[in-house]
JSON list of C-alpha atoms in Angstrom, two decimals:
[
{"chain": "A", "resi": 1, "resn": "MET", "atom": "CA", "xyz": [-6.09, -0.52, 25.71]},
{"chain": "A", "resi": 2, "resn": "ILE", "atom": "CA", "xyz": [-4.07, 2.24, 24.05]},
{"chain": "A", "resi": 3, "resn": "GLN", "atom": "CA", "xyz": [-2.81, 3.88, 27.24]},
{"chain": "A", "resi": 4, "resn": "ARG", "atom": "CA", "xyz": [-0.51, 0.94, 27.95]},
{"chain": "A", "resi": 5, "resn": "ILE", "atom": "CA", "xyz": [2.91, 1.39, 26.38]},
{"chain": "A", "resi": 6, "resn": "GLN", "atom": "CA", "xyz": [3.10, -2.22, 25.17]},
{"chain": "A", "resi": 7, "resn": "THR", "atom": "CA", "xyz": [0.01, -1.64, 23.05]},
{"chain": "A", "resi": 8, "resn": "VAL", "atom": "CA", "xyz": [1.83, 1.21, 21.32]},
{"chain": "A", "resi": 9, "resn": "TYR", "atom": "CA", "xyz": [4.82, -1.07, 20.74]},
{"chain": "A", "resi": 10, "resn": "LEU", "atom": "CA", "xyz": [2.60, -3.79, 19.32]},
{"chain": "A", "resi": 11, "resn": "ALA", "atom": "CA", "xyz": [0.78, -1.30, 17.09]},
{"chain": "A", "resi": 12, "resn": "LEU", "atom": "CA", "xyz": [4.15, -0.17, 15.71]},
{"chain": "A", "resi": 13, "resn": "VAL", "atom": "CA", "xyz": [5.05, -3.82, 15.07]},
{"chain": "A", "resi": 14, "resn": "LEU", "atom": "CA", "xyz": [1.79, -4.18, 13.16]},
{"chain": "A", "resi": 15, "resn": "ILE", "atom": "CA", "xyz": [2.52, -1.08, 11.06]},
{"chain": "A", "resi": 16, "resn": "PHE", "atom": "CA", "xyz": [6.13, -2.11, 10.37]},
{"chain": "A", "resi": 17, "resn": "SER", "atom": "CA", "xyz": [5.02, -5.61, 9.36]},
{"chain": "A", "resi": 18, "resn": "PHE", "atom": "CA", "xyz": [2.42, -4.25, 6.95]},
{"chain": "A", "resi": 19, "resn": "VAL", "atom": "CA", "xyz": [4.81, -1.76, 5.34]},
{"chain": "A", "resi": 20, "resn": "GLY", "atom": "CA", "xyz": [7.49, -4.45, 5.12]},
{"chain": "A", "resi": 21, "resn": "LEU", "atom": "CA", "xyz": [5.00, -6.83, 3.53]},
{"chain": "A", "resi": 22, "resn": "ILE", "atom": "CA", "xyz": [4.17, -4.53, 0.63]},
{"chain": "A", "resi": 23, "resn": "SER", "atom": "CA", "xyz": [7.68, -3.15, 0.06]},
{"chain": "A", "resi": 24, "resn": "THR", "atom": "CA", "xyz": [10.70, -4.35, -1.86]},
{"chain": "A", "resi": 25, "resn": "VAL", "atom": "CA", "xyz": [13.26, -5.62, 0.63]},
{"chain": "A", "resi": 26, "resn": "GLY", "atom": "CA", "xyz": [16.35, -5.96, -1.55]},
{"chain": "A", "resi": 27, "resn": "GLU", "atom": "CA", "xyz": [17.78, -5.50, -5.01]},
{"chain": "A", "resi": 28, "resn": "TRP", "atom": "CA", "xyz": [20.81, -6.40, -7.03]},
{"chain": "A", "resi": 29, "resn": "THR", "atom": "CA", "xyz": [22.43, -3.60, -8.97]},
{"chain": "A", "resi": 30, "resn": "ALA", "atom": "CA", "xyz": [25.13, -3.60, -11.59]},
{"chain": "A", "resi": 31, "resn": "ALA", "atom": "CA", "xyz": [26.94, -0.81, -13.40]},
{"chain": "A", "resi": 32, "resn": "ASN", "atom": "CA", "xyz": [24.18, -0.71, -16.03]},
{"chain": "A", "resi": 33, "resn": "GLY", "atom": "CA", "xyz": [21.26, -0.51, -13.56]},
{"chain": "A", "resi": 34, "resn": "ILE", "atom": "CA", "xyz": [19.03, -2.75, -11.49]},
{"chain": "A", "resi": 35, "resn": "VAL", "atom": "CA", "xyz": [19.45, -6.43, -12.28]},
{"chain": "A", "resi": 36, "resn": "ALA", "atom": "CA", "xyz": [16.86, -7.97, -9.97]},
{"chain": "A", "resi": 37, "resn": "SER", "atom": "CA", "xyz": [14.51, -7.04, -7.16]},
{"chain": "A", "resi": 38, "resn": "PHE", "atom": "CA", "xyz": [13.42, -9.07, -4.18]},
{"chain": "A", "resi": 39, "resn": "SER", "atom": "CA", "xyz": [10.17, -8.66, -2.24]},
{"chain": "A", "resi": 40, "resn": "ASN", "atom": "CA", "xyz": [8.38, -10.82, 0.31]},
{"chain": "A", "resi": 41, "resn": "PHE", "atom": "CA", "xyz": [6.44, -12.77, -2.31]},
{"chain": "A", "resi": 42, "resn": "THR", "atom": "CA", "xyz": [8.46, -12.48, -5.54]},
{"chain": "A", "resi": 43, "resn": "PHE", "atom": "CA", "xyz": [11.90, -12.42, -7.02]},
{"chain": "A", "resi": 44, "resn": "GLY", "atom": "CA", "xyz": [12.00, -10.55, -10.32]},
{"chain": "A", "resi": 45, "resn": "ALA", "atom": "CA", "xyz": [14.96, -10.26, -12.65]},
{"chain": "A", "resi": 46, "resn": "GLU", "atom": "CA", "xyz": [15.27, -7.65, -15.37]},
{"chain": "A", "resi": 47, "resn": "GLY", "atom": "CA", "xyz": [17.14, -7.20, -18.62]},
{"chain": "A", "resi": 48, "resn": "ALA", "atom": "CA", "xyz": [19.68, -9.88, -19.49]},
{"chain": "A", "resi": 49, "resn": "PHE", "atom": "CA", "xyz": [18.88, -11.67, -16.26]},
{"chain": "A", "resi": 50, "resn": "LYS", "atom": "CA", "xyz": [15.21, -12.18, -17.17]},
{"chain": "A", "resi": 51, "resn": "ALA", "atom": "CA", "xyz": [15.86, -15.93, -17.49]},
{"chain": "A", "resi": 52, "resn": "LEU", "atom": "CA", "xyz": [16.35, -16.04, -13.71]},
{"chain": "A", "resi": 53, "resn": "ASP", "atom": "CA", "xyz": [12.70, -15.26, -12.98]},
{"chain": "A", "resi": 54, "resn": "SER", "atom": "CA", "xyz": [11.49, -18.03, -10.78]},
{"chain": "A", "resi": 55, "resn": "THR", "atom": "CA", "xyz": [8.04, -19.23, -9.91]},
{"chain": "A", "resi": 56, "resn": "LYS", "atom": "CA", "xyz": [9.54, -20.55, -6.68]},
{"chain": "A", "resi": 57, "resn": "GLY", "atom": "CA", "xyz": [9.72, -17.14, -5.10]},
{"chain": "A", "resi": 58, "resn": "PRO", "atom": "CA", "xyz": [10.25, -16.31, -1.45]},
{"chain": "A", "resi": 59, "resn": "TRP", "atom": "CA", "xyz": [6.53, -16.53, -0.66]},
{"chain": "A", "resi": 60, "resn": "CYS", "atom": "CA", "xyz": [7.24, -17.99, 2.79]},
{"chain": "A", "resi": 61, "resn": "LEU", "atom": "CA", "xyz": [8.59, -14.59, 3.86]},
{"chain": "A", "resi": 62, "resn": "GLY", "atom": "CA", "xyz": [5.24, -13.02, 3.09]},
{"chain": "A", "resi": 63, "resn": "ILE", "atom": "CA", "xyz": [3.42, -15.80, 4.92]},
{"chain": "A", "resi": 64, "resn": "LEU", "atom": "CA", "xyz": [5.61, -15.27, 7.99]},
{"chain": "A", "resi": 65, "resn": "LEU", "atom": "CA", "xyz": [4.85, -11.55, 8.02]},
{"chain": "A", "resi": 66, "resn": "ILE", "atom": "CA", "xyz": [1.13, -12.21, 7.64]},
{"chain": "A", "resi": 67, "resn": "MET", "atom": "CA", "xyz": [1.30, -14.59, 10.60]},
{"chain": "A", "resi": 68, "resn": "VAL", "atom": "CA", "xyz": [3.16, -11.96, 12.64]},
{"chain": "A", "resi": 69, "resn": "MET", "atom": "CA", "xyz": [0.50, -9.39, 11.75]},
{"chain": "A", "resi": 70, "resn": "PHE", "atom": "CA", "xyz": [-2.26, -11.79, 12.84]},
{"chain": "A", "resi": 71, "resn": "LEU", "atom": "CA", "xyz": [-0.55, -12.67, 16.12]},
{"chain": "A", "resi": 72, "resn": "THR", "atom": "CA", "xyz": [0.17, -9.02, 16.88]},
{"chain": "A", "resi": 73, "resn": "THR", "atom": "CA", "xyz": [-3.45, -8.07, 16.24]},
{"chain": "A", "resi": 74, "resn": "MET", "atom": "CA", "xyz": [-4.61, -10.87, 18.53]},
{"chain": "A", "resi": 75, "resn": "SER", "atom": "CA", "xyz": [-2.11, -9.77, 21.15]},
{"chain": "A", "resi": 76, "resn": "ILE", "atom": "CA", "xyz": [-3.40, -6.19, 21.04]},
{"chain": "A", "resi": 77, "resn": "LEU", "atom": "CA", "xyz": [-6.99, -7.39, 21.40]},
{"chain": "A", "resi": 78, "resn": "LEU", "atom": "CA", "xyz": [-6.17, -9.70, 24.33]},
{"chain": "A", "resi": 79, "resn": "PHE", "atom": "CA", "xyz": [-5.01, -6.89, 26.62]},
{"chain": "A", "resi": 80, "resn": "ARG", "atom": "CA", "xyz": [-6.97, -8.26, 29.60]},
{"chain": "A", "resi": 81, "resn": "LYS", "atom": "CA", "xyz": [-5.37, -11.71, 29.37]},
{"chain": "A", "resi": 82, "resn": "ARG", "atom": "CA", "xyz": [-1.77, -10.74, 29.97]},
{"chain": "A", "resi": 83, "resn": "MET", "atom": "CA", "xyz": [-0.25, -14.22, 30.04]},
{"chain": "A", "resi": 84, "resn": "ARG", "atom": "CA", "xyz": [-1.85, -15.14, 26.73]},
{"chain": "A", "resi": 85, "resn": "GLN", "atom": "CA", "xyz": [-0.74, -11.78, 25.33]},
{"chain": "A", "resi": 86, "resn": "LEU", "atom": "CA", "xyz": [2.78, -12.53, 26.54]},
{"chain": "A", "resi": 87, "resn": "ARG", "atom": "CA", "xyz": [2.84, -15.94, 24.86]},
{"chain": "A", "resi": 88, "resn": "LEU", "atom": "CA", "xyz": [1.54, -14.55, 21.57]},
{"chain": "A", "resi": 89, "resn": "THR", "atom": "CA", "xyz": [4.13, -11.79, 21.60]},
{"chain": "A", "resi": 90, "resn": "ILE", "atom": "CA", "xyz": [6.94, -14.25, 22.32]},
{"chain": "A", "resi": 91, "resn": "PHE", "atom": "CA", "xyz": [5.74, -16.49, 19.47]},
{"chain": "A", "resi": 92, "resn": "SER", "atom": "CA", "xyz": [5.56, -13.44, 17.19]},
{"chain": "A", "resi": 93, "resn": "THR", "atom": "CA", "xyz": [9.15, -12.60, 18.11]},
{"chain": "A", "resi": 94, "resn": "ILE", "atom": "CA", "xyz": [10.25, -16.14, 17.27]},
{"chain": "A", "resi": 95, "resn": "LEU", "atom": "CA", "xyz": [8.53, -15.86, 13.88]},
{"chain": "A", "resi": 96, "resn": "LEU", "atom": "CA", "xyz": [10.29, -12.55, 13.23]},
{"chain": "A", "resi": 97, "resn": "VAL", "atom": "CA", "xyz": [13.67, -14.11, 14.05]},
{"chain": "A", "resi": 98, "resn": "GLY", "atom": "CA", "xyz": [12.78, -16.91, 11.62]},
{"chain": "A", "resi": 99, "resn": "TYR", "atom": "CA", "xyz": [11.87, -14.27, 9.04]},
{"chain": "A", "resi": 100, "resn": "VAL", "atom": "CA", "xyz": [15.26, -12.59, 9.39]},
{"chain": "A", "resi": 101, "resn": "ALA", "atom": "CA", "xyz": [17.04, -15.95, 9.04]},
{"chain": "A", "resi": 102, "resn": "ALA", "atom": "CA", "xyz": [14.94, -16.93, 6.00]},
{"chain": "A", "resi": 103, "resn": "TYR", "atom": "CA", "xyz": [15.55, -13.50, 4.47]},
{"chain": "A", "resi": 104, "resn": "ALA", "atom": "CA", "xyz": [19.31, -14.01, 4.80]},
{"chain": "A", "resi": 105, "resn": "VAL", "atom": "CA", "xyz": [19.07, -17.49, 3.24]},
{"chain": "A", "resi": 106, "resn": "PHE", "atom": "CA", "xyz": [17.00, -16.26, 0.29]},
{"chain": "A", "resi": 107, "resn": "ALA", "atom": "CA", "xyz": [19.27, -13.26, -0.29]},
{"chain": "A", "resi": 108, "resn": "PHE", "atom": "CA", "xyz": [22.33, -15.54, -0.28]},
{"chain": "A", "resi": 109, "resn": "TYR", "atom": "CA", "xyz": [20.63, -18.08, -2.56]},
{"chain": "A", "resi": 110, "resn": "TYR", "atom": "CA", "xyz": [19.56, -15.50, -5.12]},
{"chain": "A", "resi": 111, "resn": "ASP", "atom": "CA", "xyz": [22.97, -13.82, -4.94]},
{"chain": "A", "resi": 112, "resn": "LEU", "atom": "CA", "xyz": [24.63, -17.12, -5.82]},
{"chain": "A", "resi": 113, "resn": "LYS", "atom": "CA", "xyz": [22.07, -17.71, -8.57]},
{"chain": "A", "resi": 114, "resn": "ILE", "atom": "CA", "xyz": [22.78, -14.31, -10.13]},
{"chain": "A", "resi": 115, "resn": "ASP", "atom": "CA", "xyz": [26.55, -14.80, -9.93]},
{"chain": "A", "resi": 116, "resn": "VAL", "atom": "CA", "xyz": [26.38, -18.28, -11.50]},
{"chain": "A", "resi": 117, "resn": "TYR", "atom": "CA", "xyz": [24.12, -17.00, -14.27]},
{"chain": "A", "resi": 118, "resn": "ALA", "atom": "CA", "xyz": [26.46, -14.10, -14.96]},
{"chain": "A", "resi": 119, "resn": "MET", "atom": "CA", "xyz": [29.42, -16.47, -15.22]},
{"chain": "A", "resi": 120, "resn": "THR", "atom": "CA", "xyz": [27.69, -18.97, -17.51]},
{"chain": "A", "resi": 121, "resn": "ALA", "atom": "CA", "xyz": [25.74, -16.55, -19.70]},
{"chain": "A", "resi": 122, "resn": "TYR", "atom": "CA", "xyz": [28.73, -14.45, -20.70]},
{"chain": "A", "resi": 123, "resn": "THR", "atom": "CA", "xyz": [31.74, -16.22, -22.15]},
{"chain": "A", "resi": 124, "resn": "GLU", "atom": "CA", "xyz": [34.02, -13.21, -22.32]},
{"chain": "A", "resi": 125, "resn": "VAL", "atom": "CA", "xyz": [35.57, -12.10, -19.06]},
{"chain": "A", "resi": 126, "resn": "GLU", "atom": "CA", "xyz": [35.21, -8.44, -19.98]},
{"chain": "A", "resi": 127, "resn": "SER", "atom": "CA", "xyz": [31.43, -8.68, -20.41]},
{"chain": "A", "resi": 128, "resn": "ILE", "atom": "CA", "xyz": [30.68, -10.12, -16.96]},
{"chain": "A", "resi": 129, "resn": "ILE", "atom": "CA", "xyz": [28.73, -7.53, -15.02]},
{"chain": "A", "resi": 130, "resn": "PRO", "atom": "CA", "xyz": [29.12, -8.04, -11.27]},
{"chain": "A", "resi": 131, "resn": "ALA", "atom": "CA", "xyz": [25.87, -7.46, -9.42]},
{"chain": "A", "resi": 132, "resn": "THR", "atom": "CA", "xyz": [25.92, -6.35, -5.81]},
{"chain": "A", "resi": 133, "resn": "PHE", "atom": "CA", "xyz": [23.14, -6.93, -3.32]},
{"chain": "A", "resi": 134, "resn": "ARG", "atom": "CA", "xyz": [21.69, -3.87, -1.64]},
{"chain": "A", "resi": 135, "resn": "LEU", "atom": "CA", "xyz": [19.26, -3.90, 1.27]},
{"chain": "A", "resi": 136, "resn": "LYS", "atom": "CA", "xyz": [16.24, -1.68, 0.90]},
{"chain": "A", "resi": 137, "resn": "PHE", "atom": "CA", "xyz": [14.91, 0.41, 3.77]},
{"chain": "A", "resi": 138, "resn": "ALA", "atom": "CA", "xyz": [12.01, -1.99, 4.41]},
{"chain": "A", "resi": 139, "resn": "ALA", "atom": "CA", "xyz": [14.46, -4.79, 5.28]},
{"chain": "A", "resi": 140, "resn": "ILE", "atom": "CA", "xyz": [15.12, -3.11, 8.63]},
{"chain": "A", "resi": 141, "resn": "PHE", "atom": "CA", "xyz": [11.48, -3.29, 9.75]},
{"chain": "A", "resi": 142, "resn": "PRO", "atom": "CA", "xyz": [11.57, -6.91, 11.00]},
{"chain": "A", "resi": 143, "resn": "VAL", "atom": "CA", "xyz": [14.61, -6.11, 13.14]},
{"chain": "A", "resi": 144, "resn": "LEU", "atom": "CA", "xyz": [12.85, -3.06, 14.57]},
{"chain": "A", "resi": 145, "resn": "SER", "atom": "CA", "xyz": [9.79, -5.24, 15.16]},
{"chain": "A", "resi": 146, "resn": "ILE", "atom": "CA", "xyz": [11.87, -7.72, 17.15]},
{"chain": "A", "resi": 147, "resn": "ILE", "atom": "CA", "xyz": [13.14, -4.89, 19.36]},
{"chain": "A", "resi": 148, "resn": "LEU", "atom": "CA", "xyz": [9.64, -3.50, 19.82]},
{"chain": "A", "resi": 149, "resn": "ASN", "atom": "CA", "xyz": [8.29, -6.96, 20.66]},
{"chain": "A", "resi": 150, "resn": "CYS", "atom": "CA", "xyz": [10.97, -7.34, 23.33]},
{"chain": "A", "resi": 151, "resn": "LEU", "atom": "CA", "xyz": [9.97, -3.97, 24.80]},
{"chain": "A", "resi": 152, "resn": "ALA", "atom": "CA", "xyz": [6.30, -5.04, 24.73]},
{"chain": "A", "resi": 153, "resn": "ILE", "atom": "CA", "xyz": [7.21, -8.29, 26.51]},
{"chain": "A", "resi": 154, "resn": "GLN", "atom": "CA", "xyz": [8.89, -6.29, 29.26]},
{"chain": "A", "resi": 155, "resn": "GLY", "atom": "CA", "xyz": [5.82, -4.06, 29.59]},
{"chain": "A", "resi": 156, "resn": "ILE", "atom": "CA", "xyz": [3.46, -7.03, 29.78]},
{"chain": "A", "resi": 157, "resn": "ARG", "atom": "CA", "xyz": [5.62, -8.66, 32.46]},
{"chain": "A", "resi": 158, "resn": "LYS", "atom": "CA", "xyz": [5.64, -5.44, 34.49]},
{"chain": "A", "resi": 159, "resn": "ASP", "atom": "CA", "xyz": [1.84, -5.23, 34.27]},
{"chain": "A", "resi": 160, "resn": "GLU", "atom": "CA", "xyz": [1.49, -8.84, 35.35]},
{"chain": "A", "resi": 161, "resn": "ALA", "atom": "CA", "xyz": [3.85, -8.30, 38.29]},
{"chain": "A", "resi": 162, "resn": "LEU", "atom": "CA", "xyz": [1.87, -5.22, 39.33]},
{"chain": "A", "resi": 163, "resn": "VAL", "atom": "CA", "xyz": [-1.44, -7.08, 39.21]},
{"chain": "A", "resi": 164, "resn": "ARG", "atom": "CA", "xyz": [-0.03, -9.99, 41.20]},
{"chain": "A", "resi": 165, "resn": "SER", "atom": "CA", "xyz": [1.41, -7.67, 43.83]},
{"chain": "A", "resi": 166, "resn": "LEU", "atom": "CA", "xyz": [-1.96, -5.95, 44.19]},
{"chain": "A", "resi": 167, "resn": "ASP", "atom": "CA", "xyz": [-3.67, -9.32, 44.57]},
{"chain": "A", "resi": 168, "resn": "ARG", "atom": "CA", "xyz": [-1.21, -10.24, 47.29]},
{"chain": "A", "resi": 169, "resn": "ILE", "atom": "CA", "xyz": [-2.00, -7.07, 49.26]},
{"chain": "A", "resi": 170, "resn": "ARG", "atom": "CA", "xyz": [-5.73, -7.86, 49.36]}
]
């Protein structure tokens, strides 16, 4: 039901999750350019850091976002069953918090991996190129989705309270 504000919030969560799923969420840059990029399914290194390419990429981040998209879609479709919609939205919020925590862990892990590789690959101190991690714009979408889910939870609770008060009057 699109006229309910929580449906709009949930639709925005769905859009943000999809855009975040297909976008690059972080990159490491050095003075000579981009060293590595980090998306929800892959970690790709470039140039001298090509040896860091890993088959053990951050695929769990992509899986979490797909689960959030599925739960949000189910929550939008279950607009008549408010308590079930509420539970699904709360679970989706928990998954998004887990996504943010896993994102931080992967970013820290790959940052350490790049720094260790830079120290061991180059023997001269002058040739070490420090790489700095930079968040991309799509990394903010899960945080916005958490906020929108909280607003949707409030809207669902208000609807449920309204329906219960009307039942009490009858």
